[in-house]
Short mmCIF file of C-alpha atoms in Angstrom, two decimals:
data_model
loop_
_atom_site.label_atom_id
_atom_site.label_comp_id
_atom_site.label_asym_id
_atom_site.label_seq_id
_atom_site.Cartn_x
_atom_site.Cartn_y
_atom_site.Cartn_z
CA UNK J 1 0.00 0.00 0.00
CA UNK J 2 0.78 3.80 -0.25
CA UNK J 3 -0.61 6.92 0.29
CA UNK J 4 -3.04 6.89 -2.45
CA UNK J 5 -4.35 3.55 -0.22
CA UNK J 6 -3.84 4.53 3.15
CA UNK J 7 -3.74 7.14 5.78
CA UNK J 8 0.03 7.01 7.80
CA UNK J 9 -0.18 7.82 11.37
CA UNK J 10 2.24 7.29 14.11
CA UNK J 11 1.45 4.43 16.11
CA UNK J 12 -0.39 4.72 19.13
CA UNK J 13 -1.36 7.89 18.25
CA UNK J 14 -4.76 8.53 18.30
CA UNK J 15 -5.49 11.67 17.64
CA UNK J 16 -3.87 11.02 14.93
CA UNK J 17 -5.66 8.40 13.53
CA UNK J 18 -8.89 10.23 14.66
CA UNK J 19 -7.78 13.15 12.06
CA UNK J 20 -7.06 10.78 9.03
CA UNK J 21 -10.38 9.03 9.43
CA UNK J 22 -12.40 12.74 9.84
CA UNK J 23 -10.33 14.11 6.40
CA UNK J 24 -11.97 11.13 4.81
CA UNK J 25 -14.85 11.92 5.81
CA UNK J 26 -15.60 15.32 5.10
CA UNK J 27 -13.34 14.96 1.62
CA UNK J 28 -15.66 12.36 -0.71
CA UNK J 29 -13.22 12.71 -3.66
CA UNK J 30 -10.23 11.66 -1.67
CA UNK J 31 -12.29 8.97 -0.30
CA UNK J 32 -13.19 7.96 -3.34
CA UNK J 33 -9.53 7.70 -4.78
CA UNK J 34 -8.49 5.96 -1.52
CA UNK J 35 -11.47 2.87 -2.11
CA UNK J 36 -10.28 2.82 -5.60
CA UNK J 37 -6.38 2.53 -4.95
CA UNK J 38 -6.92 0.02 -2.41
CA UNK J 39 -9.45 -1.71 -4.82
CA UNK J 40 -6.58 -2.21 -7.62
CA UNK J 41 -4.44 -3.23 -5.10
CA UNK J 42 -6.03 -6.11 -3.66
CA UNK J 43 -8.01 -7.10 -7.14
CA UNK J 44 -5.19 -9.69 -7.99
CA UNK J 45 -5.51 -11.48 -4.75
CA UNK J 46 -9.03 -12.32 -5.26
CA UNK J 47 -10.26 -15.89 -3.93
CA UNK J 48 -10.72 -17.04 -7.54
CA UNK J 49 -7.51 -15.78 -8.15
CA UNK J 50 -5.59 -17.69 -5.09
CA UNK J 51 -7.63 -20.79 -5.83
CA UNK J 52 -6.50 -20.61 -9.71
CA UNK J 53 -2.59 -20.62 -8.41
CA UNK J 54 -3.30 -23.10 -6.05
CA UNK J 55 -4.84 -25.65 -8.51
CA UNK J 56 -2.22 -24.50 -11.04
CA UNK J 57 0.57 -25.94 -8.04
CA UNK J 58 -1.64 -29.05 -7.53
CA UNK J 59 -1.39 -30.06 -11.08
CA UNK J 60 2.92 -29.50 -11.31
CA UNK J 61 3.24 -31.32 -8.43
CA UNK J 62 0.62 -34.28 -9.69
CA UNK J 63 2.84 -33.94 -13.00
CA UNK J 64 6.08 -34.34 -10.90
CA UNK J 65 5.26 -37.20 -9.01
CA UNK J 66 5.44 -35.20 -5.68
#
């Protein structure tokens, strides 16, 4: 993740965190490019995608003999 994802704050700080979460709030179109970010960045580890690689390592190691 990154900014464009994510809100930073020091940990254990919450005021901090408290300020990140209200500047979401009251700013829709940074909101909106936060969901999306984080949307593109988890779209390749969907559950159809994980089960895909996992039946794709099934099948090598059926091939191999394993």
């Amino acid at each position: 993740g990154g900014p464009e994802s994510a809100r930073f704050v020091p940990v254990g700080d919450a005021g901090a965190i408290a300020d990140a979460i209200a500047a979401l709030l009251g700013d829709g179109e940074a909101r909106r490019q936060c969901v999306a970010a984080a949307t593109r960045q988890v779209a390749p580890l969907s559950i159809e995608r994980a089960a895909d690689l996992y039946a794709a390592l099934y099948r090598r190691l059926a091939a191999s003999g394993s």
